[in-house]
Short mmCIF file of C-alpha atoms and ligand atoms in Angstrom, two decimals:
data_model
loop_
_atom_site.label_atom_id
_atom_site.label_comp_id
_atom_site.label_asym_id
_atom_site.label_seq_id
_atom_site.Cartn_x
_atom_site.Cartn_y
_atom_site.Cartn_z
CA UNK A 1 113.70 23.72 60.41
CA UNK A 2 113.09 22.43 63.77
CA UNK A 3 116.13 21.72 66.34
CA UNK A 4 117.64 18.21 66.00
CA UNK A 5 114.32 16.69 65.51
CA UNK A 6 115.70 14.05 62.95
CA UNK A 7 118.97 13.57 64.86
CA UNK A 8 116.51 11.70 67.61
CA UNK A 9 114.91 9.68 65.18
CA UNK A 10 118.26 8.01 64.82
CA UNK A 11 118.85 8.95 60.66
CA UNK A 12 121.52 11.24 59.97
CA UNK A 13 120.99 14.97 59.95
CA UNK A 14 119.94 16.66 57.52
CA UNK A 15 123.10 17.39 55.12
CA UNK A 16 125.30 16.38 57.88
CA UNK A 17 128.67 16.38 56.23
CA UNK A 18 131.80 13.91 56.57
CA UNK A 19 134.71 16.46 55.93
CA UNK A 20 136.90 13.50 56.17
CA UNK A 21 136.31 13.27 52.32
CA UNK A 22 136.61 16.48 51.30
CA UNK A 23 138.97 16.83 48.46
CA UNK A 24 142.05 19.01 48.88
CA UNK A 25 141.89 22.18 46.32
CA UNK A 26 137.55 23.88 45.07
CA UNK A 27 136.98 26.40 43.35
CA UNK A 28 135.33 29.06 45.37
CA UNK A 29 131.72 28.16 45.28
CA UNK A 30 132.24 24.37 46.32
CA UNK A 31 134.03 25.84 48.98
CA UNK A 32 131.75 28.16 50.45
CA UNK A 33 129.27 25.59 50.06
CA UNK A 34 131.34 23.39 52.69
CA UNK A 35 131.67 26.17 54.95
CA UNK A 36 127.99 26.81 55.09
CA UNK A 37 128.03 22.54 55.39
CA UNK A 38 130.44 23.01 58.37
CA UNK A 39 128.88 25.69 60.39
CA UNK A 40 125.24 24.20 59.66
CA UNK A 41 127.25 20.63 61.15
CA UNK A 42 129.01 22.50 64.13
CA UNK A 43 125.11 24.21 64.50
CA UNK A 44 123.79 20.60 64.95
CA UNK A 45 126.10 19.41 67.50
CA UNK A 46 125.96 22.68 69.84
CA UNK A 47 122.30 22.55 69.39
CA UNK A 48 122.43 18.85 70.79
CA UNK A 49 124.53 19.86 73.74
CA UNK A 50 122.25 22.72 74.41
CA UNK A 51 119.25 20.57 74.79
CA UNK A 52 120.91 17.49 76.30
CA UNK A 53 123.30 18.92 78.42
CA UNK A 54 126.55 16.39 78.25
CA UNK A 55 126.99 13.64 75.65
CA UNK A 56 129.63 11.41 74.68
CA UNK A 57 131.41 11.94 71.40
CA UNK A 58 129.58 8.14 70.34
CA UNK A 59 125.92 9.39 71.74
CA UNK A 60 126.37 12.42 69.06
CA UNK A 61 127.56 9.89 65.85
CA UNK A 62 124.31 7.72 66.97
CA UNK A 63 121.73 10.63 66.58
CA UNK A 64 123.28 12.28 63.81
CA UNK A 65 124.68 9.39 61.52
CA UNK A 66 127.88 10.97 61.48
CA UNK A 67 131.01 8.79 61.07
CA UNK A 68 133.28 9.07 64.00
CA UNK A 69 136.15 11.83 62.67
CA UNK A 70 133.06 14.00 61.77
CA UNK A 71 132.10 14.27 65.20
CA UNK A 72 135.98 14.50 66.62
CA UNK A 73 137.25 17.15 63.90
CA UNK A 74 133.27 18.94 64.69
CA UNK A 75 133.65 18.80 68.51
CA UNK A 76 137.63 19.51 68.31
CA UNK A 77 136.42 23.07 66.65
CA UNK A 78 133.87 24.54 68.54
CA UNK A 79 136.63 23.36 71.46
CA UNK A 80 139.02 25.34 69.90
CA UNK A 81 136.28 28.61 69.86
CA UNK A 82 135.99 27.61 73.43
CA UNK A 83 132.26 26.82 73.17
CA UNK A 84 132.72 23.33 74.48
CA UNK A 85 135.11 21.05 76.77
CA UNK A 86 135.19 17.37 77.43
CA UNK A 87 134.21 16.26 81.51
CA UNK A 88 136.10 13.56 82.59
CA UNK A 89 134.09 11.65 85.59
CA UNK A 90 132.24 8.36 86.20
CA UNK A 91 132.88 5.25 84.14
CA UNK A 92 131.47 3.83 81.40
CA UNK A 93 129.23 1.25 82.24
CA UNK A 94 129.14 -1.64 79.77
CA UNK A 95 133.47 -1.99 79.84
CA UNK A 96 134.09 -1.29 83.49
CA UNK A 97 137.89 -1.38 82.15
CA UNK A 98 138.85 2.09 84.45
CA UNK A 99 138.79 4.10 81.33
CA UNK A 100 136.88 7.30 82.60
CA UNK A 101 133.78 8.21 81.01
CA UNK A 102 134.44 11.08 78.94
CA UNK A 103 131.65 13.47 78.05
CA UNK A 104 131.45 16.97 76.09
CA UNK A 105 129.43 19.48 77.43
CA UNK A 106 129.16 23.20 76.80
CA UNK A 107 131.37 25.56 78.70
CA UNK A 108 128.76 27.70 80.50
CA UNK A 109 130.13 31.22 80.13
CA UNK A 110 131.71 31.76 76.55
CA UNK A 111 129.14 33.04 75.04
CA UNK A 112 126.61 35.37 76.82
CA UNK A 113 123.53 37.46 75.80
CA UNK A 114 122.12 40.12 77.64
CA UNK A 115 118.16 40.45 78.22
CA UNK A 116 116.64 44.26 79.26
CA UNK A 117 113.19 44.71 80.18
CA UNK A 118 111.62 48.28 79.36
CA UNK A 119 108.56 49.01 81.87
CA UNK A 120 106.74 51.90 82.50
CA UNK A 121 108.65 53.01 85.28
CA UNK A 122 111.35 49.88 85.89
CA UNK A 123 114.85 48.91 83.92
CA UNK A 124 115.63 45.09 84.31
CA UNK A 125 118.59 43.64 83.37
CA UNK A 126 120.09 40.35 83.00
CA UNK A 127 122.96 38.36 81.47
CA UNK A 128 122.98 34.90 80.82
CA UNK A 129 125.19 32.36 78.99
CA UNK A 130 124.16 30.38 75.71
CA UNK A 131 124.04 26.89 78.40
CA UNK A 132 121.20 28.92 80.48
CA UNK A 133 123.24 30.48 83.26
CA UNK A 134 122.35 33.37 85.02
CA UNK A 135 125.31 35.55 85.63
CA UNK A 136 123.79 38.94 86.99
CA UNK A 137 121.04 40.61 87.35
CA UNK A 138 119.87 44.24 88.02
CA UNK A 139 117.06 46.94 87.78
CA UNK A 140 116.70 50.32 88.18
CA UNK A 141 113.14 52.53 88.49
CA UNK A 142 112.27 55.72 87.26
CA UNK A 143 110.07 57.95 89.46
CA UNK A 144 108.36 58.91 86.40
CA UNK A 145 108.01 56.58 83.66
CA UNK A 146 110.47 57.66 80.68
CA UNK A 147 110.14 60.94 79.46
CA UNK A 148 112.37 61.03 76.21
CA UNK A 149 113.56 57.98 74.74
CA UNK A 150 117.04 58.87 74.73
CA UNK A 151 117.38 58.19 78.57
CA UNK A 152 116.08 54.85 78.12
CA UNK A 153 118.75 54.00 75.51
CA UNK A 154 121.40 55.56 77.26
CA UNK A 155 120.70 53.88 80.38
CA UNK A 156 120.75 50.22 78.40
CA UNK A 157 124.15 51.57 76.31
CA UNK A 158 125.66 51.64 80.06
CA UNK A 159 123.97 48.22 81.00
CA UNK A 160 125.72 46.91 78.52
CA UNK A 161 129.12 48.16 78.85
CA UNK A 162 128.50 46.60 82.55
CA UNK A 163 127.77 43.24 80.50
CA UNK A 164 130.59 43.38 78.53
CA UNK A 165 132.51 44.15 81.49
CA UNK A 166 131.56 41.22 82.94
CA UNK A 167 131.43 38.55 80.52
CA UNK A 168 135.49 39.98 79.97
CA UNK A 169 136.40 38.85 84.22
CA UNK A 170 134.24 35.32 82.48
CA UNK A 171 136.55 35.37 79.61
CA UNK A 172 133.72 35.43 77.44
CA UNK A 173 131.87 37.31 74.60
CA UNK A 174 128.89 39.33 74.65
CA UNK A 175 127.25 38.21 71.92
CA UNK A 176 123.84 39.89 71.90
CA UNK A 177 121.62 42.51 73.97
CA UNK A 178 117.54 41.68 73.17
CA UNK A 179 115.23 44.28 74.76
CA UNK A 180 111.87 44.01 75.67
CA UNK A 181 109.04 46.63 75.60
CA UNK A 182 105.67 45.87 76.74
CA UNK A 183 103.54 46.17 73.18
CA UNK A 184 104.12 45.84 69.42
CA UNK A 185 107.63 45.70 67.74
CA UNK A 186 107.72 45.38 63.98
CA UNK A 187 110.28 43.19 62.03
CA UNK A 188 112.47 46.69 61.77
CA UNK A 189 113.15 46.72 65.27
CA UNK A 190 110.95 49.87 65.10
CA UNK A 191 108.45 49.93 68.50
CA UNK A 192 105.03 50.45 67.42
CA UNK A 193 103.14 53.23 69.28
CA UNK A 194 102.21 51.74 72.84
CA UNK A 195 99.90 53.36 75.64
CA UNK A 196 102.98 52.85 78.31
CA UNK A 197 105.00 55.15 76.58
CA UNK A 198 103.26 57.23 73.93
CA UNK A 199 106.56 56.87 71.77
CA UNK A 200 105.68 56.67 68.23
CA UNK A 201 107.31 54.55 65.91
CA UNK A 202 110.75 54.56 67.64
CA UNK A 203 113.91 53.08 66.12
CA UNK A 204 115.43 52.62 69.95
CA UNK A 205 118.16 50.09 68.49
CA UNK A 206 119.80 53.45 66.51
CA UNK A 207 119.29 55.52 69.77
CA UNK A 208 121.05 53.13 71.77
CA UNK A 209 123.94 52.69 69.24
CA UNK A 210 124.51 56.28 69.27
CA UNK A 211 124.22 55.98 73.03
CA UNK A 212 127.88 53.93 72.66
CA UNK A 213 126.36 50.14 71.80
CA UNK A 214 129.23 48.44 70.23
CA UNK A 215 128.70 47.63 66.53
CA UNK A 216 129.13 44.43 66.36
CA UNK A 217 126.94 43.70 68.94
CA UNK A 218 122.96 41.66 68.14
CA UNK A 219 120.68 44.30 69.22
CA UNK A 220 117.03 43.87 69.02
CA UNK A 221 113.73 44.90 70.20
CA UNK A 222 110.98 42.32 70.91
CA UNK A 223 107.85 42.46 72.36
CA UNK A 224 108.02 40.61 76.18
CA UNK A 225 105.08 38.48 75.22
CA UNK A 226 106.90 36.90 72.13
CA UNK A 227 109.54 36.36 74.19
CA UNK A 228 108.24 34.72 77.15
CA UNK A 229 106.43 32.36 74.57
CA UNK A 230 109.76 31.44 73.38
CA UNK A 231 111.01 30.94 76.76
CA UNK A 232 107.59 28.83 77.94
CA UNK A 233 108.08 26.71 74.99
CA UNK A 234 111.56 25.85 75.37
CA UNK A 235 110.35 24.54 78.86
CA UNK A 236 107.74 22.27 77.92
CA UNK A 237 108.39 18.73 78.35
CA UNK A 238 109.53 16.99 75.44
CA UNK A 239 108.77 16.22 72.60
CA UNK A 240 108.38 19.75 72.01
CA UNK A 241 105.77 20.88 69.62
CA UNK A 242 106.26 22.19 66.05
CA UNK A 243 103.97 25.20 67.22
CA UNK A 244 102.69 26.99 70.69
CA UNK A 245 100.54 29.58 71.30
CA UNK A 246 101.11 31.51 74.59
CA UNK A 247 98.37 33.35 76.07
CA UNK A 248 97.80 35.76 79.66
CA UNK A 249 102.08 36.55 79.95
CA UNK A 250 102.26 40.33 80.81
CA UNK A 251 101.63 42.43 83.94
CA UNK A 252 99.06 45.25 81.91
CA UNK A 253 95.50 45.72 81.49
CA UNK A 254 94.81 43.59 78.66
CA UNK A 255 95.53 39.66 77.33
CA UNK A 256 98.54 39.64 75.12
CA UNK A 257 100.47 36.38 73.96
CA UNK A 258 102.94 35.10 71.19
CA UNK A 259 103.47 32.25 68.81
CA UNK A 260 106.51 30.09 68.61
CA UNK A 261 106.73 28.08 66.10
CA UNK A 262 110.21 25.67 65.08
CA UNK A 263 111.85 27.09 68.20
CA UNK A 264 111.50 30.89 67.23
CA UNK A 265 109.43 33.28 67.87
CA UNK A 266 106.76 33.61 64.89
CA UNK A 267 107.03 37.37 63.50
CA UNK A 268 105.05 36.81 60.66
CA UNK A 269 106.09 39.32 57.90
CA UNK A 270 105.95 42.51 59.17
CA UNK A 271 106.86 41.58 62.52
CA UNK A 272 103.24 41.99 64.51
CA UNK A 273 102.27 38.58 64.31
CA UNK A 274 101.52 36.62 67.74
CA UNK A 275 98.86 38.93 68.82
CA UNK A 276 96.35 36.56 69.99
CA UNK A 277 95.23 38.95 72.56
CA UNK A 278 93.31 41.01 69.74
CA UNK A 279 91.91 37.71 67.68
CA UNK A 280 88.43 38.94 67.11
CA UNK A 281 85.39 36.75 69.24
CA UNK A 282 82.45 39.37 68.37
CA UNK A 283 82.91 42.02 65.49
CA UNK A 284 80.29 44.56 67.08
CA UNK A 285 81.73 44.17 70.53
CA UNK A 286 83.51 46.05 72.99
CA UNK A 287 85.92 49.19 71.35
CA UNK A 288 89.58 47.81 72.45
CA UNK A 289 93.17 49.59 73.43
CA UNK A 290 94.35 47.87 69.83
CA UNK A 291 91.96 50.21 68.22
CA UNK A 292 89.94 47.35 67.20
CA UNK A 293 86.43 45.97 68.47
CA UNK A 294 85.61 42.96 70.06
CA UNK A 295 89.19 41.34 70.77
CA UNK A 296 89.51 38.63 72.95
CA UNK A 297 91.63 41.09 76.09
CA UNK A 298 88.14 43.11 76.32
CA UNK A 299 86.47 40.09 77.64
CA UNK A 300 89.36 37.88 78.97
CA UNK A 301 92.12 40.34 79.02
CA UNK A 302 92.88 40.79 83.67
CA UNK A 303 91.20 44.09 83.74
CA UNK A 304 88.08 42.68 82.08
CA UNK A 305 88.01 39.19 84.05
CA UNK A 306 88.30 41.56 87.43
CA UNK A 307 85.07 43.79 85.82
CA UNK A 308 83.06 40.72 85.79
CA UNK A 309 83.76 39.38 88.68
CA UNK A 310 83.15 42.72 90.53
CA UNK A 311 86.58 43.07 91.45
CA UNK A 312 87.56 46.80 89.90
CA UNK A 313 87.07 48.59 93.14
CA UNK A 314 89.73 45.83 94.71
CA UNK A 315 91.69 46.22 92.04
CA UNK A 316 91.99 49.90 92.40
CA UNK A 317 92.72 49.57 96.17
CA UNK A 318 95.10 46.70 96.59
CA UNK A 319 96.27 46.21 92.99
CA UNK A 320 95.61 44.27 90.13
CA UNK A 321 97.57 41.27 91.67
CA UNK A 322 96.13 41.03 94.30
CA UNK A 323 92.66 41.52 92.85
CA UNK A 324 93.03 38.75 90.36
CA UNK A 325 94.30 36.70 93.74
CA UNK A 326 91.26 37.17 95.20
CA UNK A 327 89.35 35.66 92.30
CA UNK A 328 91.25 32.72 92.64
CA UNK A 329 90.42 32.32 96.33
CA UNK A 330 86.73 32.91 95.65
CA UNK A 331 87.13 30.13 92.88
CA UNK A 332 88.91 27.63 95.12
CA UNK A 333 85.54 28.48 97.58
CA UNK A 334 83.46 27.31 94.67
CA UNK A 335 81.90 30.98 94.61
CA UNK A 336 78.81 31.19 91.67
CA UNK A 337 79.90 34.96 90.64
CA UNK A 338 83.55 33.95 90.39
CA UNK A 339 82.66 30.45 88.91
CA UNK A 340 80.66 31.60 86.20
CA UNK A 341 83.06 34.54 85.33
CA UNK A 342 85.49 31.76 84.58
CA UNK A 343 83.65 29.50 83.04
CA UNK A 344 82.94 31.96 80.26
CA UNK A 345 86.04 32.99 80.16
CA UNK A 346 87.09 29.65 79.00
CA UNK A 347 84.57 29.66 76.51
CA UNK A 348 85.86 32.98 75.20
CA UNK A 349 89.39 32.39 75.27
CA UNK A 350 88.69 28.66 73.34
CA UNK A 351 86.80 30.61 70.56
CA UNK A 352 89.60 33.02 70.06
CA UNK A 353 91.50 29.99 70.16
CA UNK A 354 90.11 27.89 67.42
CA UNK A 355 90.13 30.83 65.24
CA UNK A 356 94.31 30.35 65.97
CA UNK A 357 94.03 27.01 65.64
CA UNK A 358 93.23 27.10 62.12
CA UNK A 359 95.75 29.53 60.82
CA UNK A 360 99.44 28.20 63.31
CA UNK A 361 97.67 24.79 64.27
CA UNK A 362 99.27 24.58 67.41
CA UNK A 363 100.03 21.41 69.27
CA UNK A 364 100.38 23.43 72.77
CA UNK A 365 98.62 26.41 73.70
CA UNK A 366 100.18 27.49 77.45
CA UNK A 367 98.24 29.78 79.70
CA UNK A 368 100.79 31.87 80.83
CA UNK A 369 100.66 34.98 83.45
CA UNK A 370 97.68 35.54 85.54
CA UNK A 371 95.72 33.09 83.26
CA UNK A 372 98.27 30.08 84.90
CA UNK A 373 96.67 29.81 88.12
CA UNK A 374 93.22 29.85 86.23
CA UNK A 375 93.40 26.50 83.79
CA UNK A 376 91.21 24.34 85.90
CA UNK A 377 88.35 26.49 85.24
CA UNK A 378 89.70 27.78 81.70
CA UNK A 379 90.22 24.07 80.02
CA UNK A 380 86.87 22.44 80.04
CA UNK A 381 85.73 25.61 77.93
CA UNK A 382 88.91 26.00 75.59
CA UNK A 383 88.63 22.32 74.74
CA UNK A 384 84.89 22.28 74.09
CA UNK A 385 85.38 25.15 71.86
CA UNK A 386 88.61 23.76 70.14
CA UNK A 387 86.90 20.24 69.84
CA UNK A 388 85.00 20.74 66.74
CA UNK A 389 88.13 21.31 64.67
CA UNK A 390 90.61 19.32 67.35
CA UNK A 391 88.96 16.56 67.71
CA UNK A 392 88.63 16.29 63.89
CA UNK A 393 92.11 17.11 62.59
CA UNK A 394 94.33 17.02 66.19
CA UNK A 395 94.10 17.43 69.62
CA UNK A 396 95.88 20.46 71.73
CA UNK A 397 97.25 20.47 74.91
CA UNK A 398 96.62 23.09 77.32
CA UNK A 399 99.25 23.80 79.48
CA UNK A 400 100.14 26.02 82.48
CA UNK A 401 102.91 28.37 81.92
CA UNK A 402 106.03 27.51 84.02
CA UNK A 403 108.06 30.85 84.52
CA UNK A 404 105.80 33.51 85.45
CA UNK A 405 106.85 36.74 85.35
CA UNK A 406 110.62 35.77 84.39
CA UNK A 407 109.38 33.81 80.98
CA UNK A 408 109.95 37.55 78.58
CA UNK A 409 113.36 37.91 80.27
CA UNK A 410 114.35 34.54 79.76
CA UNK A 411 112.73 33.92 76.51
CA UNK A 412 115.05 37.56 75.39
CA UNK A 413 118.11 36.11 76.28
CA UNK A 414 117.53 32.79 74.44
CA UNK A 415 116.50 34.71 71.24
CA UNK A 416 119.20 36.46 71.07
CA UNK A 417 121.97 33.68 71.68
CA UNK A 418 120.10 32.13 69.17
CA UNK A 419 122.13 32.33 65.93
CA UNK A 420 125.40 30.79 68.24
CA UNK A 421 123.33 27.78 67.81
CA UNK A 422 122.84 28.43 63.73
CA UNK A 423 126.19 29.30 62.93
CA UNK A 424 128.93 28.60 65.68
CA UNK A 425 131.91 30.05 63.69
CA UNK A 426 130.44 33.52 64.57
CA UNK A 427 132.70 33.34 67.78
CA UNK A 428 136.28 33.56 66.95
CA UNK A 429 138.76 30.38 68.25
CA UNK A 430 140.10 30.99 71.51
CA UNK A 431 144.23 31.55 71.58
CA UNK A 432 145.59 28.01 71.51
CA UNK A 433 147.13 28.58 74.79
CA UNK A 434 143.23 28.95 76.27
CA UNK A 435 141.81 25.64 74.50
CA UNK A 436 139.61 23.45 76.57
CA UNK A 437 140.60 20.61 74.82
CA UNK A 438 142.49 19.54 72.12
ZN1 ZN B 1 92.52 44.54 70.47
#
């Protein structure tokens, strides 16, 4: 279900509880069924604070419909795990009495998850806290890319041990690590083969557990597109939409993207799903990297783009970055070449796209990466070839992506923090003498 969706419309949440009447003594399945009722409550309330930032106890019983000791007893707990305090400033407005305007807001370093970025030859780390903090950062290269997988997981199993180091001096938890790898991950955590690192299906989660991961730390593996669509999403202006499809994230060769859809990343059931990169436009076309033919990356994907546009050589000398800048400039000029490269590009990309329109129906589809600084050209074609089905059942908005490069790491960190926000009573109350707040 989506994130507090119904608490904005102003009816109470769904199965919000009133633990107020609760009767004394159940037998054991009533009461686990409360406890699920509780967390899935305390769930609803961080969530709020998450995507609000402060409220006062009364803003919370408006949106959710829960009587006032619901939302006392719910806020006095995930106090008492230290996952929230009350801010005492300003004054309320309406009574003017000089009763201080309490709020609650999330403490912004309880509760922190670690992101890690696998590139070819490049380590990036960062830690940041379940209210969107970031704590620390660092990276490391490799002269050589990463010749056995077990230095890559030993190298994270010490990057986190310097996270959990540091979220210790923050008096806080390390909750989860989420890596990212530049290709396929399936829904076993297992990295499919990729070209960057010719590993084979690799279970890099075990390696790095063996490599002295703690065990009762969230490790997973997700592909960096999937996650910067998660991150991209979470920054659209509100009302966010049920489903968006990211496309053009990524530094590579080719077009590669991801599907959020509720506020998650969309797997799909084996884990592979999101791949709008290699959505089929012409079934005897070009061979691509996937193994397939005629994917969407081998006309649209940044290597392709700079091919048409007679960029390759630049791209060779200067860098793919600064090739694809170059198209940019010559479409700002209003050059034909560069114009008509686009132009078709759009058309491409939209005809990929309407094929994903009909299976996620997405209400936002983000150009993301180097495709960002290309919508003005892009749009006019996506929506002409979206309109046929759009127009009919409902429209799409095309939107630039926001983060750029940081989107996978940020997107990581968010999906692993994630189940704080499902189930709050996964961190342990602080020692009474540490409460925030009683
Ligand atoms: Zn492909």
């Amino acid at each position: 279900m989506g994130d507090v969706p119904e608490a904005r419309r102003g009816a109470p949440a769904r199965g919000a509880a009133r633990p107020a009447e609760v009767p004394g003594h159940l037998p054991g399945e009533a009461a686990a069924d409360l406890s699920t009722l509780r967390s899935h409550n305390l769930g609803i309330v961080l969530r709020m604070l998450r995507d609000h930032g402060t409220l006062t106890r009364k803003d919370i019983e408006h949106a959710t419909g829960m009587v006032p000791a619901s939302v006392t007893n719910l806020v006095a707990d995930l106090a008492a795990r230290g996952l929230v305090r009350d801010q005492r400033g300003g004054f309320g407005e309406a009574r003017g009495r000089g009763r201080p305007r309490v709020t609650v807001e999330q403490v912004p370093d309880r509760v922190l998850g670690l992101a890690v970025r696998i590139e070819r030859a490049r380590l990036t780390a960062e830690l940041h806290s379940s209210a969107g903090l970031l704590l620390d950062s660092s990276s490391r290269t490799v002269t050589h890319g990463w010749g056995q997988p077990g230095d890559v997981a030993e190298a994270i199993a010490a990057l986190i041990a310097r996270a959990a180091t540091l979220a210790d001096a923050h008096g806080g938890i390390l909750l989860a690590c989420t890596v990212t790898v530049p290709g396929p991950v399936g829904s076993d955590n297992r990295i499919a083969d990729t070209l960057e690192f010719g590993w084979g299906h690799l279970d890099l989660v075990g390696l790095i557990r063996a490599a002295g991961a703690p065990e009762q730390l969230r490790l997973d593996v997700v592909s960096d597109s999937c996650a910067a669509a998660l991150a991209e999403h979470w920054v659209l202006p509100r009302p966010r939409p049920g489903v968006t499809v990211l496309v053009g994230t990524g530094s590579g060769p080719s077009l590669v993207g991801g599907v959020v859809a509720d506020g998650r990343i969309l797997a799909g059931g084996r884990g592979y799903a999101g791949a709008v990169g290699h959505i089929t436009v012409d079934w005897r076309g070009r061979s691509c990297e996937c193994g397939s033919i005629g994917c969407v990356s081998t006309y649209v994907g940044p290597d392709a783009l700079l091919a048409s546009a007679r960029l390759t050589d630049l791209a060779h000398m200067a860098g793919r970055a600064a090739a694809l800048d170059e198209l940019r400039a010559r479409l700002d000029r209003g050059e034909k070449r560069a114009l008509d490269v686009a132009l078709r590009a759009g058309d491409i990309l939209g005809a990929a796209l309407r094929s994903a329109y009909d299976v996620v129906n997405p209400s936002t589809v983000v150009l993301g990466g180097y495709l960002a600084g290309l919508r003005r050209w892009l749009e006019p074609g996506i929506q002409m070839q979206l309109a046929p089905r759009s127009e009919k059942l409902a429209p799409v908005t095309i939107e630039s992506g926001r983060l750029g490069s940081r989107a996978g790491m940020v997107g990581a960190a968010r999906h692993g923090l994630q189940p704080v926000f499902d189930d709050p009573t996964i961190v342990p109350a602080l020692r009474t003498d540490d409460a925030a707040v009683g």
